[in-house]
Coordinates of C-alpha atoms in Angstrom, one line a residue:
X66 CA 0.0 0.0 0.0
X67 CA 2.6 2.9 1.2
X68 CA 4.1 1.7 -2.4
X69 CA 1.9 2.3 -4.6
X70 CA 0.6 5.6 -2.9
X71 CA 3.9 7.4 -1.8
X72 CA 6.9 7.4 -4.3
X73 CA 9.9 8.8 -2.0
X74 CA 12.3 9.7 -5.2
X75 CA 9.3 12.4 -6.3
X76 CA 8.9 13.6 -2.7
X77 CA 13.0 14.1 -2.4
X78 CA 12.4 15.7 -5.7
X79 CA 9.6 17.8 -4.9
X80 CA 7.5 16.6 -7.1
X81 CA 4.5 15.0 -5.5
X82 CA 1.4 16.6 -3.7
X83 CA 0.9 16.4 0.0
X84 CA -1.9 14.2 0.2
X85 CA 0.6 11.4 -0.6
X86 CA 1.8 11.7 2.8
X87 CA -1.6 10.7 3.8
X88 CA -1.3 6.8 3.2
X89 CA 2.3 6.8 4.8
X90 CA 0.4 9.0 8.2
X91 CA -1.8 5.9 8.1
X92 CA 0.4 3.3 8.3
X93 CA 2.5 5.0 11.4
X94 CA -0.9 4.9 12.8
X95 CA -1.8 1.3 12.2
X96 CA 1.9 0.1 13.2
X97 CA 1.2 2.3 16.8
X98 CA -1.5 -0.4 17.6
X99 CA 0.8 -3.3 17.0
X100 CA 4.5 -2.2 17.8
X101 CA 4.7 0.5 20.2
X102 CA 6.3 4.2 19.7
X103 CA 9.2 2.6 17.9
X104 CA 7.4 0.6 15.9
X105 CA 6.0 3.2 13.7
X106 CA 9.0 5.2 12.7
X107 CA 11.0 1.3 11.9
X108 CA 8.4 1.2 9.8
X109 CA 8.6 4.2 8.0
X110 CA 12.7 3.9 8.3
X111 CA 13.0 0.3 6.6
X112 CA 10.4 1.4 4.0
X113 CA 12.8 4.4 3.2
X114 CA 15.8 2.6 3.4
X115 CA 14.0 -0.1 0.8
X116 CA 13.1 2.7 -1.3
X117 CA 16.7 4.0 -1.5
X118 CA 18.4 0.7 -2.2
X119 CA 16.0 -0.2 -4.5
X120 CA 17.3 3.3 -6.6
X121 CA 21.0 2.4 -6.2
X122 CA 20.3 -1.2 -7.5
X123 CA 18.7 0.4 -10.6
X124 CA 21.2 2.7 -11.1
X125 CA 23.9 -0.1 -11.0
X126 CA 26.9 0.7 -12.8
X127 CA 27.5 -1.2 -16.2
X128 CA 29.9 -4.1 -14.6
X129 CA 27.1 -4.3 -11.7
X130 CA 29.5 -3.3 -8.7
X131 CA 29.1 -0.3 -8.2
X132 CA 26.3 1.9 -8.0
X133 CA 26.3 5.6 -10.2
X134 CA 22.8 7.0 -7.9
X135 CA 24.2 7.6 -4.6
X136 CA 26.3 10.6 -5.2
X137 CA 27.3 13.6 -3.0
X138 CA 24.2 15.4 -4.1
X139 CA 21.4 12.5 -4.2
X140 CA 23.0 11.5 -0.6
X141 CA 22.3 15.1 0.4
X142 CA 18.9 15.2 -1.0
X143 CA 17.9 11.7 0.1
X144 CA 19.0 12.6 3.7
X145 CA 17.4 15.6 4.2
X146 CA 14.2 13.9 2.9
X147 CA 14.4 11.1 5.6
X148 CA 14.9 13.4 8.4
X149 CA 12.3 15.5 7.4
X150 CA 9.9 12.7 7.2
X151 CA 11.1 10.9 10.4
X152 CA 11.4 13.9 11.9
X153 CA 8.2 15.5 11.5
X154 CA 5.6 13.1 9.7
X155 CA 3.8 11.8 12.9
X156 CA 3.2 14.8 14.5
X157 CA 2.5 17.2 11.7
X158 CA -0.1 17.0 8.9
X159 CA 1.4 16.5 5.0
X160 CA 1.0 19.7 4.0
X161 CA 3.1 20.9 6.8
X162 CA 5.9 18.1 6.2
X163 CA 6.1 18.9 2.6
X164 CA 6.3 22.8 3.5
X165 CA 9.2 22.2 5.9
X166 CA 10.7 19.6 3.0
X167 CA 10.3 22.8 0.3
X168 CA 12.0 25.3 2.5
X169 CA 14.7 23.1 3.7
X170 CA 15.8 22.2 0.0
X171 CA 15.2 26.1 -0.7
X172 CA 18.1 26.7 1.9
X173 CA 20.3 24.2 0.5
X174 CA 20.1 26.0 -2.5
X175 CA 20.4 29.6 -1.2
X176 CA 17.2 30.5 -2.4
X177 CA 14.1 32.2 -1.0
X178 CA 11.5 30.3 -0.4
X179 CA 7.7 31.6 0.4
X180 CA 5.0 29.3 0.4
X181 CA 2.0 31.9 -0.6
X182 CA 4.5 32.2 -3.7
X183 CA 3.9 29.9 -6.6
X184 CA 6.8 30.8 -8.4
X185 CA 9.0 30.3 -5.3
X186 CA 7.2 27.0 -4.8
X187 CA 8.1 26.0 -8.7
X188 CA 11.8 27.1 -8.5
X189 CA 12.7 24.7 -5.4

């Protein structure tokens, strides 16, 4: 389900909406109930790491040992988008998370970052 309904790669790239946060929300919820306050962020943290690994392995190199995805930049990006989400996703709504997410990549990249400004929004 969190799959099919939440692609990390688009949400490191700011490219999803922030209802698709809403499926992941629910299954922190649902894993509460059955493995306690740590419980729900292993589940959002293997899911992640899954993600990720699953992008290096398709980005192997040509004599499969090496992988060309995981450089300086993408580690940067990746990280920051795992920390925002563990960070913040069970106690804040998605609109929030991806706000925090936009302005945090806007920093990175020395720019100005408004969320009442469209343009601002497009450029990050």
């Amino acid at each position: 389900q969190l799959q099919a309904d939440f692609n990390f790669g688009q949400f490191c790239q700011a490219e999803m909406i922030p209802a698709s946060l809403g499926t992941a929300k629910t299954i922190l919820a649902e894993s509460e109930s059955s493995s306690g306050d740590h419980g729900r962020l292993d589940v959002l943290g293997f899911f992640l790491l899954r993600n990720i690994l699953t992008q290096c392995v398709l980005a192997a190199g040509a004599d499969e040992t090496s992988s060309v995805f995981m450089t300086e930049s993408r580690y940067s990006t990746v990280k920051m988008g795992c920390e925002v989400l563990l960070g913040n996703l069970e106690a804040q709504s998605p609109q929030t998370v991806v706000k925090k997410y936009l302005s945090e990549r806007a920093t990175k990249q020395y720019l100005t970052f408004s969320d009442y400004n469209p343009e601002a929004r497009a450029i990050v």
